[in-house]
mmCIF file with all atom_site columns, C-alpha atoms and ligand atoms in Angstrom:
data_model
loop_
_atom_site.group_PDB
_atom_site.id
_atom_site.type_symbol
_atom_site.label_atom_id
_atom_site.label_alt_id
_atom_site.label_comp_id
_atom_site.label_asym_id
_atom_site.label_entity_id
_atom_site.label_seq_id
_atom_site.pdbx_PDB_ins_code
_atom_site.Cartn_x
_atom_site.Cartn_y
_atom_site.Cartn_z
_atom_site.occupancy
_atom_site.B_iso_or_equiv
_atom_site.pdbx_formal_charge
_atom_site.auth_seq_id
_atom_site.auth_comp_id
_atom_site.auth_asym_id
_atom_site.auth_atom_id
_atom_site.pdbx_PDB_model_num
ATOM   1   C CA . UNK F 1 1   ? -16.881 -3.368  -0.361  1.00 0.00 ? 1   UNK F CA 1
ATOM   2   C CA . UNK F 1 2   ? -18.276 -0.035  1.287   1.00 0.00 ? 2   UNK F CA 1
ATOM   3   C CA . UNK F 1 3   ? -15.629 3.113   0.865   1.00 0.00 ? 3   UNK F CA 1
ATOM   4   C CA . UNK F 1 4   ? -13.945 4.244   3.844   1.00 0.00 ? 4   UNK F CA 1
ATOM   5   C CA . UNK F 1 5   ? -10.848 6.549   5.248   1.00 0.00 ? 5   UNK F CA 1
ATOM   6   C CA . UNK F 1 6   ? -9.812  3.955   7.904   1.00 0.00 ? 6   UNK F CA 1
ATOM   7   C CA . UNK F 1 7   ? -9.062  6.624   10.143  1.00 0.00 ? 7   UNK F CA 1
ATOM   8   C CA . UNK F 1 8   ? -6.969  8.435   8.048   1.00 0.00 ? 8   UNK F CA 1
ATOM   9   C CA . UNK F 1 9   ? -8.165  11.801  7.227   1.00 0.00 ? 9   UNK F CA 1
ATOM   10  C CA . UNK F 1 10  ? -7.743  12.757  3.338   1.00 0.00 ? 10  UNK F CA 1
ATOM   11  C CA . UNK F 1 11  ? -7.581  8.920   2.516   1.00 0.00 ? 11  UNK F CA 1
ATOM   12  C CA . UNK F 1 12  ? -9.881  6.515   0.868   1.00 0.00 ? 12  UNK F CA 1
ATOM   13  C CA . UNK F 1 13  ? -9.967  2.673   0.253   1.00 0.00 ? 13  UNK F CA 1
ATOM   14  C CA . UNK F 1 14  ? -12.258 0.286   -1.498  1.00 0.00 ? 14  UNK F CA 1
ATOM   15  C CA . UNK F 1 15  ? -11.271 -3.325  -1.936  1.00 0.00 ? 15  UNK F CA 1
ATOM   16  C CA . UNK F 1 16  ? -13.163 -3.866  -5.307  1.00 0.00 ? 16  UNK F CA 1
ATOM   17  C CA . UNK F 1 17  ? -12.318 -7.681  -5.255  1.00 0.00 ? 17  UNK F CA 1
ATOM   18  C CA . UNK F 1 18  ? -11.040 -9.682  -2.315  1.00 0.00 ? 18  UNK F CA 1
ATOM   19  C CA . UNK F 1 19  ? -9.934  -12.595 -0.466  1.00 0.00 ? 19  UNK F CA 1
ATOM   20  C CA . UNK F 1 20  ? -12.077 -12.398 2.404   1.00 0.00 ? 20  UNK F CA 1
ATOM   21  C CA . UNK F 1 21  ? -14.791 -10.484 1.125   1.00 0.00 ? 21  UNK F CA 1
ATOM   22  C CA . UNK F 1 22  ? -15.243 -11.853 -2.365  1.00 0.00 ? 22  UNK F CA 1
ATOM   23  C CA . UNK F 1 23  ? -13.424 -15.095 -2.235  1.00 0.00 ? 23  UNK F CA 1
ATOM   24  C CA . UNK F 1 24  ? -10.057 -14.064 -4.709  1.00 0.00 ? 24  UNK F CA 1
ATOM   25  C CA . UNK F 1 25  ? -7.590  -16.708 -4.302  1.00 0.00 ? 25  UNK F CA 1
ATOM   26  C CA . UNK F 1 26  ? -4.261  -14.971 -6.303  1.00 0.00 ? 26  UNK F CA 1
ATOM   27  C CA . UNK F 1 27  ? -4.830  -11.894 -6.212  1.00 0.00 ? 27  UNK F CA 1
ATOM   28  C CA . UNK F 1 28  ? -6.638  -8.468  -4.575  1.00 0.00 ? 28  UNK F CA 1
ATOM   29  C CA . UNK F 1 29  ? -7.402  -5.383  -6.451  1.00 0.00 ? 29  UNK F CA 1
ATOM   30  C CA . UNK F 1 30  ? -8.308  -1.999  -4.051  1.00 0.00 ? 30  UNK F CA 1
ATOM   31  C CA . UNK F 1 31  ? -8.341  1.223   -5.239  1.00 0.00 ? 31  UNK F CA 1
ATOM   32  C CA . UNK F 1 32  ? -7.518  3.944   -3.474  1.00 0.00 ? 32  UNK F CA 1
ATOM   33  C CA . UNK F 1 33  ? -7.587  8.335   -3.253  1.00 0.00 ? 33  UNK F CA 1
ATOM   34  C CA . UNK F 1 34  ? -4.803  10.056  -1.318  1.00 0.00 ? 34  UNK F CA 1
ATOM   35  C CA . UNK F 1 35  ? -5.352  13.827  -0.646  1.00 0.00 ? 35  UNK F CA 1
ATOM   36  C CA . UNK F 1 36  ? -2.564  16.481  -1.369  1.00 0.00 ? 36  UNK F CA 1
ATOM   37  C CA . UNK F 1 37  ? 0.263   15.481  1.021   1.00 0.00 ? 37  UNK F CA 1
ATOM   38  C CA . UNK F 1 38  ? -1.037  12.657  2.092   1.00 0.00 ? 38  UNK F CA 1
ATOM   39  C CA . UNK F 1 39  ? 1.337   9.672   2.368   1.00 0.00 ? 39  UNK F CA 1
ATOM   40  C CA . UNK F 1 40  ? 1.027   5.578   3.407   1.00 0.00 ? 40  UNK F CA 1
ATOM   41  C CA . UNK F 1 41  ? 3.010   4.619   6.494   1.00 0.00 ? 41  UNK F CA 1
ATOM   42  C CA . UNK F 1 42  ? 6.005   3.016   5.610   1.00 0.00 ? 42  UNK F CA 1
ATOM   43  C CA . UNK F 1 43  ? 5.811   -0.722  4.985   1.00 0.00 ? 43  UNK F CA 1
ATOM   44  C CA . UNK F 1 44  ? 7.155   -3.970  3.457   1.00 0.00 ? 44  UNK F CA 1
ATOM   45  C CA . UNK F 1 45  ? 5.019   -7.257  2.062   1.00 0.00 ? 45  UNK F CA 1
ATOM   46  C CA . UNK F 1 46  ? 6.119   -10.437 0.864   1.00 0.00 ? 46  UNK F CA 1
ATOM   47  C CA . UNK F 1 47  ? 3.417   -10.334 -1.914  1.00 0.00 ? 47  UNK F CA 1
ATOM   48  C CA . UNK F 1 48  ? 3.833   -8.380  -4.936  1.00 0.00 ? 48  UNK F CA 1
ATOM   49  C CA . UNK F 1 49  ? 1.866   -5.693  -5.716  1.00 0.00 ? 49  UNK F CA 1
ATOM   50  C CA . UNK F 1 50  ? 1.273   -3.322  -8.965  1.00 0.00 ? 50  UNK F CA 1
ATOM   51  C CA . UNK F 1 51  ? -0.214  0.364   -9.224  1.00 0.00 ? 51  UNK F CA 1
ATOM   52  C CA . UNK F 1 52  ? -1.692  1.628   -11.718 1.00 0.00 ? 52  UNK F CA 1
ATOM   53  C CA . UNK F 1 53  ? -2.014  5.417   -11.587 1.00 0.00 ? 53  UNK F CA 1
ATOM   54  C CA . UNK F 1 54  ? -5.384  7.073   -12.633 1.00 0.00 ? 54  UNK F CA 1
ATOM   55  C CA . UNK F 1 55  ? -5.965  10.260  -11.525 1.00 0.00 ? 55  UNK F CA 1
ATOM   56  C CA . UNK F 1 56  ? -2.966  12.675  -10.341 1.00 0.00 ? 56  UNK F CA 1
ATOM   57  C CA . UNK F 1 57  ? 0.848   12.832  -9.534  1.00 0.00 ? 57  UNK F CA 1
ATOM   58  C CA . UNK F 1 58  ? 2.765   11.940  -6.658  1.00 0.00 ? 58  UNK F CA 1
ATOM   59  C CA . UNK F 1 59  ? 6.159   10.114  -5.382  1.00 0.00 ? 59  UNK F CA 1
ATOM   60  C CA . UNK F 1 60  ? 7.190   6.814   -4.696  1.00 0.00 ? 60  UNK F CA 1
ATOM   61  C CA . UNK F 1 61  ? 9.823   6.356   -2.244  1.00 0.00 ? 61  UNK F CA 1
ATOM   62  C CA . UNK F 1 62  ? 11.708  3.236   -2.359  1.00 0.00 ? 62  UNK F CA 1
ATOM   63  C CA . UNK F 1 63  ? 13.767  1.810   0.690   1.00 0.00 ? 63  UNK F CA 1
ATOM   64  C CA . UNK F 1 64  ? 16.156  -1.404  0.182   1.00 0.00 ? 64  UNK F CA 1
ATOM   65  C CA . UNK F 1 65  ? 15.897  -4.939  1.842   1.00 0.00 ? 65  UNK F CA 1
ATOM   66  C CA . UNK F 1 66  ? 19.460  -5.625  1.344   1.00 0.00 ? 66  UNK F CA 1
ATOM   67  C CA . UNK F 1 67  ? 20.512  -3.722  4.598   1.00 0.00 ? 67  UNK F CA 1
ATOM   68  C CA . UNK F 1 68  ? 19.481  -3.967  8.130   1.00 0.00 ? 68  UNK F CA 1
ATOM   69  C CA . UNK F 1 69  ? 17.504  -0.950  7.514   1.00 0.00 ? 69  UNK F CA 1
ATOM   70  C CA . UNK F 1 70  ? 15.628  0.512   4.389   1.00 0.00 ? 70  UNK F CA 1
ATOM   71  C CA . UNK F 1 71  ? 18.083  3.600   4.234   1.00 0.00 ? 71  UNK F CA 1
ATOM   72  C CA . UNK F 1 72  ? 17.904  6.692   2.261   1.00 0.00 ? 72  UNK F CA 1
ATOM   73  C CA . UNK F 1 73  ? 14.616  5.721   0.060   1.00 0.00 ? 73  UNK F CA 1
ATOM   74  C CA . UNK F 1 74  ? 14.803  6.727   -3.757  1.00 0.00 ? 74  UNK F CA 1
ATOM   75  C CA . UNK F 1 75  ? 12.383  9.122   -4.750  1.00 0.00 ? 75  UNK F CA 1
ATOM   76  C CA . UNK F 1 76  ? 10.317  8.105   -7.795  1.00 0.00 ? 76  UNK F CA 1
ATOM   77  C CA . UNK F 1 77  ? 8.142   10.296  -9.597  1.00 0.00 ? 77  UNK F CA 1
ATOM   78  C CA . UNK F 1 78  ? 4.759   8.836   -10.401 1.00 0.00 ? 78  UNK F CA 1
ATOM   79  C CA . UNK F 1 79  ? 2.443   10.327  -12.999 1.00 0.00 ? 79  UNK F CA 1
ATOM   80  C CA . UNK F 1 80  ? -1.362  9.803   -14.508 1.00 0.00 ? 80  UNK F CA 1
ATOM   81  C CA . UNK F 1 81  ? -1.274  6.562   -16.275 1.00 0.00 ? 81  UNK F CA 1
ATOM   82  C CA . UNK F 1 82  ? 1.740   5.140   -15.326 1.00 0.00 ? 82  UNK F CA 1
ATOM   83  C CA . UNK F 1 83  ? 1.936   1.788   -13.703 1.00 0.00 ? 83  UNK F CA 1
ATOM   84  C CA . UNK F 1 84  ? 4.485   0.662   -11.030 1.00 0.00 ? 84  UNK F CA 1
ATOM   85  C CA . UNK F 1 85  ? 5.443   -2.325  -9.271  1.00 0.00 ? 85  UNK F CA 1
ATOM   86  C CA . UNK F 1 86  ? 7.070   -2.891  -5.919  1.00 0.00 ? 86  UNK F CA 1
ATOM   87  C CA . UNK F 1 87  ? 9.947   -5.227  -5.358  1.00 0.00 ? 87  UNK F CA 1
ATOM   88  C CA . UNK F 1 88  ? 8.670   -8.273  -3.078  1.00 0.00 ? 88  UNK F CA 1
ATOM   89  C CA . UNK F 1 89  ? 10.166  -6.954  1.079   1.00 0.00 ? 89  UNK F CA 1
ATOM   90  C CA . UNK F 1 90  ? 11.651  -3.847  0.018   1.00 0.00 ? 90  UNK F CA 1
ATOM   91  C CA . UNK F 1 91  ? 10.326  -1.066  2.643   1.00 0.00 ? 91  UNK F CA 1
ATOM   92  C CA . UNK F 1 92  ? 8.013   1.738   0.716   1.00 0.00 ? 92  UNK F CA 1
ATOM   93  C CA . UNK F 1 93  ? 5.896   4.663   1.163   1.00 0.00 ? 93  UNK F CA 1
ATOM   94  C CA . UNK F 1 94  ? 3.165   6.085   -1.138  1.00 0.00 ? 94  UNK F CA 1
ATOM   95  C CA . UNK F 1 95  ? 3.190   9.962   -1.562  1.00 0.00 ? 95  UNK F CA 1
ATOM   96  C CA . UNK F 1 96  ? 0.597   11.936  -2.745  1.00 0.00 ? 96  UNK F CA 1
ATOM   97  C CA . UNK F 1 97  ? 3.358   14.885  -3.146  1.00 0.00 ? 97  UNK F CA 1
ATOM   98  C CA . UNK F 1 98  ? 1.064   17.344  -5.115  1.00 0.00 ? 98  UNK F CA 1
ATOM   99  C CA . UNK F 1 99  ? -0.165  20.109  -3.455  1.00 0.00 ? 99  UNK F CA 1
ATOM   100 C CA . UNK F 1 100 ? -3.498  20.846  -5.162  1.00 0.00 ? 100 UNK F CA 1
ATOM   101 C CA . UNK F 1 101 ? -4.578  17.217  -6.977  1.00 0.00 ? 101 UNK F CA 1
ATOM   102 C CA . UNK F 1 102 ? -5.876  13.876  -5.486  1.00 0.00 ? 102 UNK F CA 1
ATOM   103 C CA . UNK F 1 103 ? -3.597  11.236  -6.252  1.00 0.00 ? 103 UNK F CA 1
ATOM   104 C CA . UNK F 1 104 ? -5.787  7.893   -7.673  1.00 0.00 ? 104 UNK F CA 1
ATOM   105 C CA . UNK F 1 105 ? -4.910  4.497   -7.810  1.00 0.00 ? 105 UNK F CA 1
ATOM   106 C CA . UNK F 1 106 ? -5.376  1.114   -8.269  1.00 0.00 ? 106 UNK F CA 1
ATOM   107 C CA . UNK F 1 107 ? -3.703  -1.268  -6.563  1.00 0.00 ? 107 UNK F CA 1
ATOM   108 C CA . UNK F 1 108 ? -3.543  -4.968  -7.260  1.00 0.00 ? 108 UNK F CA 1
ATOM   109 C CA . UNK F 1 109 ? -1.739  -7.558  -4.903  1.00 0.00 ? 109 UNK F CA 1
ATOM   110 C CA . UNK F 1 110 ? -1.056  -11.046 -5.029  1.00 0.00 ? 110 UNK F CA 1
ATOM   111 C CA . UNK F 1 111 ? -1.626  -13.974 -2.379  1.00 0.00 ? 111 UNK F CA 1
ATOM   112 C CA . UNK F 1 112 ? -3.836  -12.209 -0.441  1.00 0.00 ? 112 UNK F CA 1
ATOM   113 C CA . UNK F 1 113 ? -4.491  -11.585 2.710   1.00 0.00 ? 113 UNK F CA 1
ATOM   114 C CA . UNK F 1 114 ? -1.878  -9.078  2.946   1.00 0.00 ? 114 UNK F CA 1
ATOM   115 C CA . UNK F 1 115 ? 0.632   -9.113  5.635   1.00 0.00 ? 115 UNK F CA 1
ATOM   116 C CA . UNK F 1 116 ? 1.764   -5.769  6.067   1.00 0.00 ? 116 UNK F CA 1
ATOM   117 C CA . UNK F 1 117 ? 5.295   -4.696  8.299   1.00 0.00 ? 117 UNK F CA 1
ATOM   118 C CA . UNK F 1 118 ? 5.463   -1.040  9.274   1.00 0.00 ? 118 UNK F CA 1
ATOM   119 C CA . UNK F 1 119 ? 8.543   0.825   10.029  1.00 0.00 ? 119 UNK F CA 1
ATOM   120 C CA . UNK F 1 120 ? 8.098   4.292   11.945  1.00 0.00 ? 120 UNK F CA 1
ATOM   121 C CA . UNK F 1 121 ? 10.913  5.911   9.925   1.00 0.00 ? 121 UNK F CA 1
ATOM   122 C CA . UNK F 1 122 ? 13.460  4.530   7.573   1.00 0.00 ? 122 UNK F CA 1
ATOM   123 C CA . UNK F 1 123 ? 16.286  3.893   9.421   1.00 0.00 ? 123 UNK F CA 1
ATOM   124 C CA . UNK F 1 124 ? 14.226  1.508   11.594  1.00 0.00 ? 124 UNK F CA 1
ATOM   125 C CA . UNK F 1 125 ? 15.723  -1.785  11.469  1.00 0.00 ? 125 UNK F CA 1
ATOM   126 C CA . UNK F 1 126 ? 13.822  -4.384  9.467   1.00 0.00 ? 126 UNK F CA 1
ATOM   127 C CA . UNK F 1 127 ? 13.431  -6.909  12.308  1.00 0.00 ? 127 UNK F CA 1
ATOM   128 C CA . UNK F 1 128 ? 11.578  -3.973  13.986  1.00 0.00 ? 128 UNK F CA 1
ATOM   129 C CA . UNK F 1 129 ? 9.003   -3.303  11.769  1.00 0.00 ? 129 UNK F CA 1
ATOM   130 C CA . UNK F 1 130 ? 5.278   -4.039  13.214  1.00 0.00 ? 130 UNK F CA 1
ATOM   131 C CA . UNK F 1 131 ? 2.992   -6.745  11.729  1.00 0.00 ? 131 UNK F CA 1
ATOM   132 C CA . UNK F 1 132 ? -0.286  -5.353  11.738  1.00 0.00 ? 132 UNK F CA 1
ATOM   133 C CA . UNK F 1 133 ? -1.921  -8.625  10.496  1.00 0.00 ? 133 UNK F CA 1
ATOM   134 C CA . UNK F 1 134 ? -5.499  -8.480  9.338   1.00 0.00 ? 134 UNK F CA 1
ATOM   135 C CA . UNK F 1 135 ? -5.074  -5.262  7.761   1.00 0.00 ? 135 UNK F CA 1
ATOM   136 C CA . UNK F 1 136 ? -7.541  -2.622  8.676   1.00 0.00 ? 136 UNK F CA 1
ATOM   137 C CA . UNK F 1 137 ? -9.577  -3.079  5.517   1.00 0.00 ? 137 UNK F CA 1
ATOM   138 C CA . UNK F 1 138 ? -9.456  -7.006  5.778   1.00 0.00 ? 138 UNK F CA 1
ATOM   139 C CA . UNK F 1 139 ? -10.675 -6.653  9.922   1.00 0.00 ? 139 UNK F CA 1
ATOM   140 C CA . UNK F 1 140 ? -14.249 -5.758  8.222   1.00 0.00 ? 140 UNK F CA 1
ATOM   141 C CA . UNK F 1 141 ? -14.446 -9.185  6.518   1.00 0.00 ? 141 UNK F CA 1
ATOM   142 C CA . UNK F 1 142 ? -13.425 -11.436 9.448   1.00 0.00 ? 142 UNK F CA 1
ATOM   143 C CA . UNK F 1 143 ? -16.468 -13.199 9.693   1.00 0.00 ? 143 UNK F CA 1
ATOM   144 C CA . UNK F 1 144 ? -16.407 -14.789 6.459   1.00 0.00 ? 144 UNK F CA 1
ATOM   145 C CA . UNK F 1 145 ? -14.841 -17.633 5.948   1.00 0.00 ? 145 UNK F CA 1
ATOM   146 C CA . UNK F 1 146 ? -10.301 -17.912 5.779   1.00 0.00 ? 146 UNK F CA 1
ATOM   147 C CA . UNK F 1 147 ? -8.789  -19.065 2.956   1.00 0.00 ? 147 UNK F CA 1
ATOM   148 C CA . UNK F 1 148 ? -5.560  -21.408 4.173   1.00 0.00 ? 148 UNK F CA 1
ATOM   149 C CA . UNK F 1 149 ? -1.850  -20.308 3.373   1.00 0.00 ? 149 UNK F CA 1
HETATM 150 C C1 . NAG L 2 .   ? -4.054  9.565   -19.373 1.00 0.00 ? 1   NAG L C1 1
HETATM 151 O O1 . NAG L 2 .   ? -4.963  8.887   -20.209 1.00 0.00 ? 1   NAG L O1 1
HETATM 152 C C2 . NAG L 2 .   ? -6.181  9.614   -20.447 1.00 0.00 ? 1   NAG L C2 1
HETATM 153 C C3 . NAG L 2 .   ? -7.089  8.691   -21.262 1.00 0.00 ? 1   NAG L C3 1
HETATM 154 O O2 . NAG L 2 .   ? -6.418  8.224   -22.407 1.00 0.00 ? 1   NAG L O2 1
HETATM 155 C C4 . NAG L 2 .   ? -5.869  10.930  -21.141 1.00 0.00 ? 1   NAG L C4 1
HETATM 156 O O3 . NAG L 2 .   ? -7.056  11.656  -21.324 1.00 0.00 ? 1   NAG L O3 1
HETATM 157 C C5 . NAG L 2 .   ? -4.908  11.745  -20.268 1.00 0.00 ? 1   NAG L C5 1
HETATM 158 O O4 . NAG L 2 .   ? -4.526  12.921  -20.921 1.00 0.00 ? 1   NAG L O4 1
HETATM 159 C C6 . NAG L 2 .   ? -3.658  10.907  -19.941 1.00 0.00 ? 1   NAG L C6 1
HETATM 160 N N1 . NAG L 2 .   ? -2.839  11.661  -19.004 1.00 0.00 ? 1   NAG L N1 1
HETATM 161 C C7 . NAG L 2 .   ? -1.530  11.819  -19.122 1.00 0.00 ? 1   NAG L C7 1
HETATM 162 C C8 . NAG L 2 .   ? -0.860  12.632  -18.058 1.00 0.00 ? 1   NAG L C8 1
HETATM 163 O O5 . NAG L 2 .   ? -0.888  11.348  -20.052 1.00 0.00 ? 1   NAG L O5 1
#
C-alpha cells in the first residue's frame, strides 16, 4: 500500500501486508515513522499486536483494563531494536518522546481488521471510548472484498 500521514502531520503509515488490501487472514504487519513528539491517540484493541522497534527511541505508556478507566499509564521506555507487545484491551499510547530522532516501527497485529477504541484522555471511562471502525488506513481498501469475523 501507498505511504501516507492520514492527516497527521509528522506521521507516516504503510500497511505492508493486509487484510483488505492483500488478503492476510491472521495477521497485519504496517510500519510506521513518528516525528519527534509525536504520539498515537490513546486506544484499546481486542487483537494483539507486537512492535518491533527499528529506528529511534521513544515511550510506551501503558493504561490498565482492570478499572473503569485506564488510570495513571506506566511509562515504558522503548529503544532501537527492542520489541514490545501490548496486552489484548489494555488502553495505550505510542510516544515518539525524543526530541531530535524519528521513532520507526513495525507493527504486526493479529485478526485483522482492526477495531480500534479511542479514549480522549486517560481517565476516560472505558465504556466511553470511540470505535472508529474501518480504521483510516483500512477506509482506502473498502472496495475489495471483506473477509467474515
Ligand atoms: C540495532 O541493531 C543494528 C543492526 O544490528 C545495530 O547497528 C545498532 O547499533 C543496534 N542499535 C542499538 C541501539 O542497539
Amino acid at each position: 500500500m501507498h505511504q501516507s500521514n492520514y492527516g497527521r502531520e509528522g506521521f507516516s503509515h504503510i500497511t505492508v501486508a493486509g487484510a483488505l488490501a492483500h488478503g492476510m487472514k491472521e495477521v497485519e504487519v504496517w510500519l510506521q515513522t513518528f516525528g519527534p513528539g509525536k504520539k498515537t491517540p490513546i486506544h484499546r484493541h481486542s487483537c494483539e499486536e507486537v512492535f518491533v522497534v527499528l529506528k529511534g527511541k521513544g515511550t510506551l505508556l501503558l493504561g490498565s483494563s482492570s478499572f473503569k478507566h485506564p488510570g495513571q499509564p506506566q511509562e515504558i521506555p522503548v529503544f532501537q531494536n527492542s520489541t514490545f507487545t501490548i496486552p489484548v484491551n489494555d488502553p495505550h499510547q505510542v510516544w515518539n518522546s525524543d526530541e531530535h530522532e524519528d521513532l520507526q516501527v513495525l507493527v504486526i497485529i493479529s485478526r485483522p481488521p482492526i477495531k480500534i477504541f479511542i479514549y480522549d484522555d486517560w481517565s476516560m471511562p472505558h465504556t466511553a471510548a470511540k470505535l472508529k471502525f474501518p480504521y483510516y488506513w483500512d477506509e482506502d481498501c473498502l472496495s475489495a472484498p471483506k473477509d467474515e469475523l
